[in-house]
PDB file of C-alpha atoms in Angstrom:
ATOM      1  CA  UNK J 561      -4.380  24.072  12.543  1.00  0.00           C
ATOM      2  CA  UNK J 562      -1.264  23.823  10.408  1.00  0.00           C
ATOM      3  CA  UNK J 563       0.076  27.043   8.912  1.00  0.00           C
ATOM      4  CA  UNK J 564       2.313  25.707   6.138  1.00  0.00           C
ATOM      5  CA  UNK J 565       3.087  29.121   4.723  1.00  0.00           C
ATOM      6  CA  UNK J 566       4.373  30.369   8.064  1.00  0.00           C
ATOM      7  CA  UNK J 567       6.408  27.192   8.484  1.00  0.00           C
ATOM      8  CA  UNK J 568       8.030  27.711   5.082  1.00  0.00           C
ATOM      9  CA  UNK J 569       8.772  31.348   5.927  1.00  0.00           C
ATOM     10  CA  UNK J 570      10.600  30.277   9.067  1.00  0.00           C
ATOM     11  CA  UNK J 571      12.415  27.469   7.263  1.00  0.00           C
ATOM     12  CA  UNK J 572      13.627  30.044   4.744  1.00  0.00           C
ATOM     13  CA  UNK J 573      15.045  32.251   7.487  1.00  0.00           C
ATOM     14  CA  UNK J 574      16.975  29.286   8.885  1.00  0.00           C
ATOM     15  CA  UNK J 575      17.948  27.979   5.432  1.00  0.00           C
ATOM     16  CA  UNK J 576      19.464  31.343   4.527  1.00  0.00           C
ATOM     17  CA  UNK J 577      21.767  30.885   7.509  1.00  0.00           C
ATOM     18  CA  UNK J 578      22.977  27.518   6.235  1.00  0.00           C
ATOM     19  CA  UNK J 579      20.765  25.285   8.392  1.00  0.00           C
ATOM     20  CA  UNK J 580      20.812  21.955   6.514  1.00  0.00           C
ATOM     21  CA  UNK J 581      17.584  20.546   7.917  1.00  0.00           C
ATOM     22  CA  UNK J 582      15.720  23.771   7.123  1.00  0.00           C
ATOM     23  CA  UNK J 583      17.143  23.703   3.593  1.00  0.00           C
ATOM     24  CA  UNK J 584      15.874  20.153   3.215  1.00  0.00           C
ATOM     25  CA  UNK J 585      12.402  20.962   4.582  1.00  0.00           C
ATOM     26  CA  UNK J 586      12.149  24.056   2.398  1.00  0.00           C
ATOM     27  CA  UNK J 587      13.270  22.023  -0.608  1.00  0.00           C
ATOM     28  CA  UNK J 588      10.510  19.512   0.137  1.00  0.00           C
ATOM     29  CA  UNK J 589       8.005  22.372   0.207  1.00  0.00           C
ATOM     30  CA  UNK J 590       9.143  23.623  -3.204  1.00  0.00           C
ATOM     31  CA  UNK J 591       9.252  20.105  -4.641  1.00  0.00           C
ATOM     32  CA  UNK J 592       5.611  19.370  -3.765  1.00  0.00           C
ATOM     33  CA  UNK J 593       4.164  22.875  -3.535  1.00  0.00           C
ATOM     34  CA  UNK J 594       3.529  22.687   0.212  1.00  0.00           C
ATOM     35  CA  UNK J 595       3.191  26.161   1.711  1.00  0.00           C
ATOM     36  CA  UNK J 596       4.901  27.709  -1.322  1.00  0.00           C
ATOM     37  CA  UNK J 597       4.402  27.661  -5.069  1.00  0.00           C
ATOM     38  CA  UNK J 598       5.811  24.470  -6.576  1.00  0.00           C
ATOM     39  CA  UNK J 599       9.268  25.070  -8.022  1.00  0.00           C
ATOM     40  CA  UNK J 600      11.372  21.952  -8.627  1.00  0.00           C
ATOM     41  CA  UNK J 601      14.426  23.969  -9.712  1.00  0.00           C
ATOM     42  CA  UNK J 602      14.428  25.770  -6.378  1.00  0.00           C
ATOM     43  CA  UNK J 603      14.008  22.411  -4.653  1.00  0.00           C
ATOM     44  CA  UNK J 604      17.106  21.147  -6.476  1.00  0.00           C
ATOM     45  CA  UNK J 605      19.094  24.214  -5.411  1.00  0.00           C
ATOM     46  CA  UNK J 606      18.110  23.806  -1.755  1.00  0.00           C
ATOM     47  CA  UNK J 607      18.738  20.063  -1.684  1.00  0.00           C
ATOM     48  CA  UNK J 608      22.187  20.676  -3.149  1.00  0.00           C
ATOM     49  CA  UNK J 609      23.001  23.175  -0.412  1.00  0.00           C
ATOM     50  CA  UNK J 610      22.007  20.661   2.259  1.00  0.00           C
ATOM     51  CA  UNK J 611      23.564  17.633   0.543  1.00  0.00           C
ATOM     52  CA  UNK J 612      26.902  19.379   0.097  1.00  0.00           C
ATOM     53  CA  UNK J 613      27.148  19.708   3.889  1.00  0.00           C
ATOM     54  CA  UNK J 614      27.062  15.911   4.260  1.00  0.00           C
ATOM     55  CA  UNK J 615      29.583  14.547   6.728  1.00  0.00           C
ATOM     56  CA  UNK J 616      30.105  17.826   8.580  1.00  0.00           C
ATOM     57  CA  UNK J 617      27.231  17.378  11.002  1.00  0.00           C
ATOM     58  CA  UNK J 618      27.642  16.126  14.538  1.00  0.00           C
ATOM     59  CA  UNK J 619      24.086  15.668  15.736  1.00  0.00           C
ATOM     60  CA  UNK J 620      21.945  12.779  14.515  1.00  0.00           C
ATOM     61  CA  UNK J 621      19.181  15.002  13.126  1.00  0.00           C
ATOM     62  CA  UNK J 622      21.764  16.904  11.066  1.00  0.00           C
ATOM     63  CA  UNK J 623      23.186  13.681   9.596  1.00  0.00           C
ATOM     64  CA  UNK J 624      19.659  12.553   8.757  1.00  0.00           C
ATOM     65  CA  UNK J 625      19.019  15.879   7.058  1.00  0.00           C
ATOM     66  CA  UNK J 626      22.092  15.489   4.853  1.00  0.00           C
ATOM     67  CA  UNK J 627      21.084  11.951   3.893  1.00  0.00           C
ATOM     68  CA  UNK J 628      17.503  13.010   3.246  1.00  0.00           C
ATOM     69  CA  UNK J 629      18.661  15.862   1.009  1.00  0.00           C
ATOM     70  CA  UNK J 630      20.964  13.522  -0.918  1.00  0.00           C
ATOM     71  CA  UNK J 631      18.134  11.025  -1.416  1.00  0.00           C
ATOM     72  CA  UNK J 632      15.604  13.684  -2.485  1.00  0.00           C
ATOM     73  CA  UNK J 633      18.103  15.228  -4.867  1.00  0.00           C
ATOM     74  CA  UNK J 634      18.776  11.762  -6.290  1.00  0.00           C
ATOM     75  CA  UNK J 635      15.060  11.284  -6.956  1.00  0.00           C
ATOM     76  CA  UNK J 636      14.945  14.552  -8.911  1.00  0.00           C
ATOM     77  CA  UNK J 637      17.987  13.527 -10.987  1.00  0.00           C
ATOM     78  CA  UNK J 638      16.522  10.091 -11.629  1.00  0.00           C
ATOM     79  CA  UNK J 639      13.299  11.515 -13.020  1.00  0.00           C
ATOM     80  CA  UNK J 640      14.686  14.713 -14.522  1.00  0.00           C
ATOM     81  CA  UNK J 641      12.497  16.939 -12.351  1.00  0.00           C
ATOM     82  CA  UNK J 642      13.860  20.484 -12.052  1.00  0.00           C
ATOM     83  CA  UNK J 643      17.184  19.291 -13.435  1.00  0.00           C
ATOM     84  CA  UNK J 644      18.466  17.392 -16.462  1.00  0.00           C
ATOM     85  CA  UNK J 645      17.884  13.660 -16.047  1.00  0.00           C
ATOM     86  CA  UNK J 646      21.023  11.843 -14.949  1.00  0.00           C
ATOM     87  CA  UNK J 647      20.616   8.312 -13.592  1.00  0.00           C
ATOM     88  CA  UNK J 648      24.318   7.934 -12.763  1.00  0.00           C
ATOM     89  CA  UNK J 649      24.221  11.052 -10.611  1.00  0.00           C
ATOM     90  CA  UNK J 650      21.059   9.711  -8.996  1.00  0.00           C
ATOM     91  CA  UNK J 651      22.895   6.477  -8.123  1.00  0.00           C
ATOM     92  CA  UNK J 652      25.845   8.437  -6.689  1.00  0.00           C
ATOM     93  CA  UNK J 653      23.528  10.414  -4.431  1.00  0.00           C
ATOM     94  CA  UNK J 654      21.532   7.358  -3.393  1.00  0.00           C
ATOM     95  CA  UNK J 655      24.803   5.660  -2.407  1.00  0.00           C
ATOM     96  CA  UNK J 656      25.831   8.603  -0.244  1.00  0.00           C
ATOM     97  CA  UNK J 657      22.506   8.532   1.585  1.00  0.00           C
ATOM     98  CA  UNK J 658      22.330   4.730   1.756  1.00  0.00           C
ATOM     99  CA  UNK J 659      25.764   4.546   3.363  1.00  0.00           C
ATOM    100  CA  UNK J 660      24.384   6.772   6.117  1.00  0.00           C
ATOM    101  CA  UNK J 661      21.558   4.318   6.748  1.00  0.00           C
ATOM    102  CA  UNK J 662      18.744   6.111   4.934  1.00  0.00           C
ATOM    103  CA  UNK J 663      16.122   3.400   4.244  1.00  0.00           C
ATOM    104  CA  UNK J 664      14.499   5.277   1.344  1.00  0.00           C
ATOM    105  CA  UNK J 665      17.875   5.584  -0.361  1.00  0.00           C
ATOM    106  CA  UNK J 666      18.722   1.926   0.278  1.00  0.00           C
ATOM    107  CA  UNK J 667      15.475   0.894  -1.392  1.00  0.00           C
ATOM    108  CA  UNK J 668      15.907   3.330  -4.308  1.00  0.00           C
ATOM    109  CA  UNK J 669      19.474   2.153  -4.873  1.00  0.00           C
ATOM    110  CA  UNK J 670      18.279  -1.444  -4.765  1.00  0.00           C
ATOM    111  CA  UNK J 671      15.778  -0.659  -7.524  1.00  0.00           C
ATOM    112  CA  UNK J 672      18.594   0.817  -9.609  1.00  0.00           C
ATOM    113  CA  UNK J 673      20.695  -2.336  -9.205  1.00  0.00           C
ATOM    114  CA  UNK J 674      17.742  -4.638  -9.883  1.00  0.00           C
ATOM    115  CA  UNK J 675      16.889  -2.922 -13.169  1.00  0.00           C
ATOM    116  CA  UNK J 676      20.323  -1.656 -14.193  1.00  0.00           C
ATOM    117  CA  UNK J 677      19.334   2.017 -14.017  1.00  0.00           C
ATOM    118  CA  UNK J 678      22.443   4.203 -13.905  1.00  0.00           C
ATOM    119  CA  UNK J 679      24.525   1.236 -12.776  1.00  0.00           C
ATOM    120  CA  UNK J 680      25.350  -2.264 -13.975  1.00  0.00           C
ATOM    121  CA  UNK J 681      22.534  -4.687 -13.169  1.00  0.00           C
ATOM    122  CA  UNK J 682      23.238  -6.743 -10.062  1.00  0.00           C
ATOM    123  CA  UNK J 683      20.289  -8.601  -8.508  1.00  0.00           C
ATOM    124  CA  UNK J 684      22.320  -9.843  -5.539  1.00  0.00           C
ATOM    125  CA  UNK J 685      23.307  -6.297  -4.630  1.00  0.00           C
ATOM    126  CA  UNK J 686      19.672  -5.285  -5.016  1.00  0.00           C
ATOM    127  CA  UNK J 687      18.659  -7.985  -2.528  1.00  0.00           C
ATOM    128  CA  UNK J 688      21.351  -6.849  -0.084  1.00  0.00           C
ATOM    129  CA  UNK J 689      20.064  -3.280  -0.207  1.00  0.00           C
ATOM    130  CA  UNK J 690      16.426  -4.314   0.042  1.00  0.00           C
ATOM    131  CA  UNK J 691      17.297  -6.292   3.173  1.00  0.00           C
ATOM    132  CA  UNK J 692      18.943  -3.257   4.764  1.00  0.00           C
ATOM    133  CA  UNK J 693      15.853  -1.138   4.148  1.00  0.00           C
ATOM    134  CA  UNK J 694      13.404  -3.936   5.008  1.00  0.00           C
ATOM    135  CA  UNK J 695      15.098  -4.449   8.376  1.00  0.00           C
ATOM    136  CA  UNK J 696      14.288  -0.797   9.121  1.00  0.00           C
ATOM    137  CA  UNK J 697      10.603  -1.463   8.404  1.00  0.00           C
ATOM    138  CA  UNK J 698      10.449   0.034   4.917  1.00  0.00           C
ATOM    139  CA  UNK J 699       7.280  -1.446   3.360  1.00  0.00           C
ATOM    140  CA  UNK J 700       8.409  -0.892  -0.245  1.00  0.00           C
ATOM    141  CA  UNK J 701      11.621  -2.778   0.451  1.00  0.00           C
ATOM    142  CA  UNK J 702       9.783  -5.588   2.243  1.00  0.00           C
ATOM    143  CA  UNK J 703       7.512  -6.038  -0.768  1.00  0.00           C
ATOM    144  CA  UNK J 704      10.392  -5.862  -3.271  1.00  0.00           C
ATOM    145  CA  UNK J 705      12.419  -8.354  -1.246  1.00  0.00           C
ATOM    146  CA  UNK J 706       9.394 -10.629  -1.095  1.00  0.00           C
ATOM    147  CA  UNK J 707       9.161 -10.590  -4.886  1.00  0.00           C
ATOM    148  CA  UNK J 708      12.844 -11.564  -5.084  1.00  0.00           C
ATOM    149  CA  UNK J 709      12.301 -14.512  -2.746  1.00  0.00           C
ATOM    150  CA  UNK J 710       9.128 -15.625  -4.514  1.00  0.00           C
ATOM    151  CA  UNK J 711      10.815 -15.732  -7.922  1.00  0.00           C
ATOM    152  CA  UNK J 712      14.391 -16.513  -6.861  1.00  0.00           C
ATOM    153  CA  UNK J 713      15.837 -13.262  -8.216  1.00  0.00           C
ATOM    154  CA  UNK J 714      19.246 -12.572  -6.701  1.00  0.00           C
ATOM    155  CA  UNK J 715      18.534 -14.996  -3.878  1.00  0.00           C
ATOM    156  CA  UNK J 716      17.552 -18.632  -3.446  1.00  0.00           C
ATOM    157  CA  UNK J 717      13.832 -19.099  -4.034  1.00  0.00           C
ATOM    158  CA  UNK J 718      11.871 -19.274  -0.766  1.00  0.00           C
ATOM    159  CA  UNK J 719       8.097 -18.845  -1.065  1.00  0.00           C
ATOM    160  CA  UNK J 720       7.513 -18.971   2.691  1.00  0.00           C
ATOM    161  CA  UNK J 721       9.952 -16.110   3.229  1.00  0.00           C
ATOM    162  CA  UNK J 722       8.203 -14.226   0.451  1.00  0.00           C
ATOM    163  CA  UNK J 723       4.875 -14.634   2.259  1.00  0.00           C
ATOM    164  CA  UNK J 724       6.428 -13.447   5.533  1.00  0.00           C
ATOM    165  CA  UNK J 725       7.750 -10.311   3.874  1.00  0.00           C
ATOM    166  CA  UNK J 726       4.495  -9.644   2.037  1.00  0.00           C
ATOM    167  CA  UNK J 727       2.678  -9.851   5.372  1.00  0.00           C
ATOM    168  CA  UNK J 728       5.016  -7.303   6.944  1.00  0.00           C
ATOM    169  CA  UNK J 729       4.408  -4.847   4.114  1.00  0.00           C
ATOM    170  CA  UNK J 730       0.677  -5.624   3.847  1.00  0.00           C
ATOM    171  CA  UNK J 731       0.221  -4.903   7.559  1.00  0.00           C
ATOM    172  CA  UNK J 732       1.589  -1.426   6.865  1.00  0.00           C
ATOM    173  CA  UNK J 733      -1.073  -0.899   4.205  1.00  0.00           C
ATOM    174  CA  UNK J 734       1.065  -1.506   1.121  1.00  0.00           C
ATOM    175  CA  UNK J 735      -1.449  -2.248  -1.662  1.00  0.00           C
ATOM    176  CA  UNK J 736       1.007  -4.171  -3.855  1.00  0.00           C
ATOM    177  CA  UNK J 737       1.930  -6.406  -0.945  1.00  0.00           C
ATOM    178  CA  UNK J 738      -1.724  -6.958  -0.069  1.00  0.00           C
ATOM    179  CA  UNK J 739      -2.437  -8.064  -3.620  1.00  0.00           C
ATOM    180  CA  UNK J 740       0.678 -10.269  -3.825  1.00  0.00           C
ATOM    181  CA  UNK J 741      -0.207 -11.902  -0.511  1.00  0.00           C
ATOM    182  CA  UNK J 742      -3.748 -12.428  -1.762  1.00  0.00           C
ATOM    183  CA  UNK J 743      -2.364 -14.230  -4.809  1.00  0.00           C
ATOM    184  CA  UNK J 744      -0.274 -16.453  -2.527  1.00  0.00           C
ATOM    185  CA  UNK J 745      -3.374 -17.419  -0.553  1.00  0.00           C
ATOM    186  CA  UNK J 746      -5.364 -17.987  -3.734  1.00  0.00           C
ATOM    187  CA  UNK J 747      -2.816 -20.372  -5.242  1.00  0.00           C
ATOM    188  CA  UNK J 748      -1.331 -21.794  -2.038  1.00  0.00           C
ATOM    189  CA  UNK J 749       2.094 -20.317  -2.721  1.00  0.00           C
ATOM    190  CA  UNK J 750       4.204 -20.491   0.433  1.00  0.00           C
ATOM    191  CA  UNK J 751       1.073 -20.712   2.550  1.00  0.00           C
ATOM    192  CA  UNK J 752      -1.995 -22.920   2.876  1.00  0.00           C
ATOM    193  CA  UNK J 753      -4.565 -22.121   0.204  1.00  0.00           C
ATOM    194  CA  UNK J 754      -7.349 -19.878   1.544  1.00  0.00           C
ATOM    195  CA  UNK J 755      -9.763 -18.315  -0.935  1.00  0.00           C
ATOM    196  CA  UNK J 756     -11.516 -16.196   1.683  1.00  0.00           C
ATOM    197  CA  UNK J 757      -8.266 -14.650   2.906  1.00  0.00           C
ATOM    198  CA  UNK J 758      -7.287 -13.980  -0.699  1.00  0.00           C
ATOM    199  CA  UNK J 759     -10.540 -12.087  -1.271  1.00  0.00           C
ATOM    200  CA  UNK J 760     -10.087 -10.117   1.942  1.00  0.00           C
ATOM    201  CA  UNK J 761      -6.639  -9.009   0.828  1.00  0.00           C
ATOM    202  CA  UNK J 762      -7.841  -8.187  -2.687  1.00  0.00           C
ATOM    203  CA  UNK J 763     -10.476  -5.923  -1.136  1.00  0.00           C
ATOM    204  CA  UNK J 764      -7.881  -4.081   0.937  1.00  0.00           C
ATOM    205  CA  UNK J 765      -5.735  -3.477  -2.156  1.00  0.00           C
ATOM    206  CA  UNK J 766      -8.730  -2.620  -4.338  1.00  0.00           C
ATOM    207  CA  UNK J 767      -9.832   0.105  -1.912  1.00  0.00           C
ATOM    208  CA  UNK J 768      -6.480   1.775  -2.521  1.00  0.00           C
ATOM    209  CA  UNK J 769      -6.993   1.697  -6.283  1.00  0.00           C
ATOM    210  CA  UNK J 770      -4.929  -1.392  -7.130  1.00  0.00           C
ATOM    211  CA  UNK J 771      -6.180  -2.204 -10.651  1.00  0.00           C
ATOM    212  CA  UNK J 772      -5.372  -5.927 -10.718  1.00  0.00           C
ATOM    213  CA  UNK J 773      -7.007  -6.459  -7.328  1.00  0.00           C
ATOM    214  CA  UNK J 774     -10.124  -4.678  -8.569  1.00  0.00           C
ATOM    215  CA  UNK J 775     -10.124  -6.865 -11.684  1.00  0.00           C
ATOM    216  CA  UNK J 776      -9.698 -10.083  -9.700  1.00  0.00           C
ATOM    217  CA  UNK J 777     -12.625  -9.166  -7.475  1.00  0.00           C
ATOM    218  CA  UNK J 778     -14.726  -8.405 -10.538  1.00  0.00           C
ATOM    219  CA  UNK J 779     -13.889 -11.783 -12.067  1.00  0.00           C
ATOM    220  CA  UNK J 780     -14.803 -13.557  -8.862  1.00  0.00           C
ATOM    221  CA  UNK J 781     -18.186 -11.819  -8.651  1.00  0.00           C
ATOM    222  CA  UNK J 782     -18.897 -12.503 -12.322  1.00  0.00           C
ATOM    223  CA  UNK J 783     -18.146 -16.203 -11.928  1.00  0.00           C
ATOM    224  CA  UNK J 784     -20.067 -16.576  -8.664  1.00  0.00           C
ATOM    225  CA  UNK J 785     -23.274 -18.656  -9.003  1.00  0.00           C
ATOM    226  CA  UNK J 786     -26.342 -16.385  -9.072  1.00  0.00           C
ATOM    227  CA  UNK J 787     -28.016 -17.707  -5.950  1.00  0.00           C
ATOM    228  CA  UNK J 788     -24.713 -17.524  -4.019  1.00  0.00           C
ATOM    229  CA  UNK J 789     -24.265 -13.911  -5.144  1.00  0.00           C
ATOM    230  CA  UNK J 790     -27.792 -13.064  -3.964  1.00  0.00           C
ATOM    231  CA  UNK J 791     -27.043 -14.758  -0.675  1.00  0.00           C
ATOM    232  CA  UNK J 792     -23.950 -12.569  -0.197  1.00  0.00           C
ATOM    233  CA  UNK J 793     -25.925  -9.421  -1.016  1.00  0.00           C
ATOM    234  CA  UNK J 794     -28.788 -10.419   1.276  1.00  0.00           C
ATOM    235  CA  UNK J 795     -26.411 -11.266   4.122  1.00  0.00           C
ATOM    236  CA  UNK J 796     -24.551  -7.958   3.794  1.00  0.00           C
ATOM    237  CA  UNK J 797     -27.836  -6.037   3.677  1.00  0.00           C
ATOM    238  CA  UNK J 798     -29.164  -7.924   6.684  1.00  0.00           C
ATOM    239  CA  UNK J 799     -26.057  -7.238   8.771  1.00  0.00           C
ATOM    240  CA  UNK J 800     -26.048  -3.545   7.945  1.00  0.00           C
ATOM    241  CA  UNK J 801     -29.745  -3.104   8.711  1.00  0.00           C
ATOM    242  CA  UNK J 802     -29.415  -5.030  11.978  1.00  0.00           C
ATOM    243  CA  UNK J 803     -26.658  -2.640  12.987  1.00  0.00           C
ATOM    244  CA  UNK J 804     -28.903   0.328  12.200  1.00  0.00           C
ATOM    245  CA  UNK J 805     -32.119  -0.921  13.776  1.00  0.00           C
ATOM    246  CA  UNK J 806     -31.263  -3.604  16.280  1.00  0.00           C
ATOM    247  CA  UNK J 807     -33.482  -2.113  18.981  1.00  0.00           C
ATOM    248  CA  UNK J 808     -36.253  -0.826  16.725  1.00  0.00           C
ATOM    249  CA  UNK J 809     -38.010  -4.005  15.606  1.00  0.00           C
ATOM    250  CA  UNK J 810     -38.600  -7.659  16.345  1.00  0.00           C
ATOM    251  CA  UNK J 811     -36.174  -9.066  13.777  1.00  0.00           C
ATOM    252  CA  UNK J 812     -36.955 -12.673  14.697  1.00  0.00           C
ATOM    253  CA  UNK J 813     -40.577 -12.224  13.682  1.00  0.00           C
ATOM    254  CA  UNK J 814     -41.984 -11.815  10.192  1.00  0.00           C
ATOM    255  CA  UNK J 815     -45.155 -10.056  11.445  1.00  0.00           C
ATOM    256  CA  UNK J 816     -45.833  -6.561  10.058  1.00  0.00           C
ATOM    257  CA  UNK J 817     -44.666  -3.842  12.440  1.00  0.00           C
ATOM    258  CA  UNK J 818     -46.533  -0.546  12.583  1.00  0.00           C
ATOM    259  CA  UNK J 819     -44.634   2.697  11.985  1.00  0.00           C
ATOM    260  CA  UNK J 820     -41.586   0.754  10.865  1.00  0.00           C
ATOM    261  CA  UNK J 821     -38.784   2.832   9.421  1.00  0.00           C
ATOM    262  CA  UNK J 822     -37.615   2.201   5.877  1.00  0.00           C
ATOM    263  CA  UNK J 823     -34.401   0.516   6.910  1.00  0.00           C
ATOM    264  CA  UNK J 824     -36.372  -1.843   9.183  1.00  0.00           C
ATOM    265  CA  UNK J 825     -38.543  -2.892   6.266  1.00  0.00           C
ATOM    266  CA  UNK J 826     -35.383  -3.547   4.264  1.00  0.00           C
ATOM    267  CA  UNK J 827     -34.096  -5.586   7.183  1.00  0.00           C
ATOM    268  CA  UNK J 828     -37.129  -7.869   7.154  1.00  0.00           C
ATOM    269  CA  UNK J 829     -36.841  -8.280   3.370  1.00  0.00           C
ATOM    270  CA  UNK J 830     -33.131  -9.012   3.652  1.00  0.00           C
ATOM    271  CA  UNK J 831     -33.754 -11.470   6.477  1.00  0.00           C
ATOM    272  CA  UNK J 832     -36.358 -13.308   4.428  1.00  0.00           C
ATOM    273  CA  UNK J 833     -34.154 -13.312   1.337  1.00  0.00           C
ATOM    274  CA  UNK J 834     -31.156 -14.500   3.292  1.00  0.00           C
ATOM    275  CA  UNK J 835     -33.080 -17.319   4.950  1.00  0.00           C
ATOM    276  CA  UNK J 836     -34.602 -18.448   1.687  1.00  0.00           C
ATOM    277  CA  UNK J 837     -31.310 -18.597  -0.151  1.00  0.00           C
ATOM    278  CA  UNK J 838     -29.621 -20.287   2.768  1.00  0.00           C
ATOM    279  CA  UNK J 839     -32.337 -22.941   2.600  1.00  0.00           C
ATOM    280  CA  UNK J 840     -31.754 -23.324  -1.152  1.00  0.00           C
ATOM    281  CA  UNK J 841     -27.975 -23.389  -0.746  1.00  0.00           C
ATOM    282  CA  UNK J 842     -28.011 -26.105   1.904  1.00  0.00           C
ATOM    283  CA  UNK J 843     -29.943 -28.376  -0.439  1.00  0.00           C
ATOM    284  CA  UNK J 844     -28.232 -27.456  -3.693  1.00  0.00           C
ATOM    285  CA  UNK J 845     -24.560 -26.807  -3.039  1.00  0.00           C
ATOM    286  CA  UNK J 846     -21.597 -26.552  -0.781  1.00  0.00           C
ATOM    287  CA  UNK J 847     -21.664 -22.784  -0.258  1.00  0.00           C
ATOM    288  CA  UNK J 848     -18.221 -22.739   1.328  1.00  0.00           C
ATOM    289  CA  UNK J 849     -16.688 -23.785  -1.980  1.00  0.00           C
ATOM    290  CA  UNK J 850     -16.279 -21.812  -5.171  1.00  0.00           C
ATOM    291  CA  UNK J 851     -17.372 -24.675  -7.438  1.00  0.00           C
ATOM    292  CA  UNK J 852     -19.943 -23.703 -10.099  1.00  0.00           C
ATOM    293  CA  UNK J 853     -23.487 -24.857  -9.330  1.00  0.00           C
ATOM    294  CA  UNK J 854     -25.858 -25.859 -12.084  1.00  0.00           C
ATOM    295  CA  UNK J 855     -29.160 -23.976 -12.415  1.00  0.00           C
TER     296      UNK J 855
END
């Protein structure tokens, strides 16, 4: 079991001796209140101590610590957390970290250039920085770069490349990328149109609280023909109950079964409902399409 308080105590002992990585870890603890009481001013002080050592380290982990401290300090300056807000200082710190290969800093600096925050707006430079971070597997950068390619911002428009980048980020669980990729499948942007894949991706994003994905799913359910909606519900219920009681009843028979558990009764009802609506759907509509069906 993790003992965060003890970890912070030991980091403090090392930080007091000028250990940059310990200063950075301790600063992180104060920034987010992990193992110590949250204190963003103390986080700023510790990040500054570590960041000011930048360039003096020999070992890789030390260089990464300096870059991480510079990036974290930049975030605090950008948002005015524990220190007076200063977007130019944030950009300066992001640049220091980005030049050392820190992917988080490369992405953050790209955002600054894209929106002109603390620096003159330059979409091409934003794309260059996003690419650097994306090549290191940064999901935020992959998504942001995908948006640039989809809309032709700072780079020649390429919807297929946008889809490729969205997929990379979506596979890492990025909700924004999952939703954006779902939209591409829905409208056939850079990829063959696939409504089912769009819905699957919306669901992944919606589970993470993505508001627009939740809304899109709601709209789809609202517009779904009633008997198709019942079919979906019946099918889902049937599958779940089969999983629960596969060996407990004769699911191919509609005969009453003595001492049947509640979920087995639900299974039979779901099976009947599913079969009935499948029979109706075959005669009345193409259930693989999303076209409205009268009555």
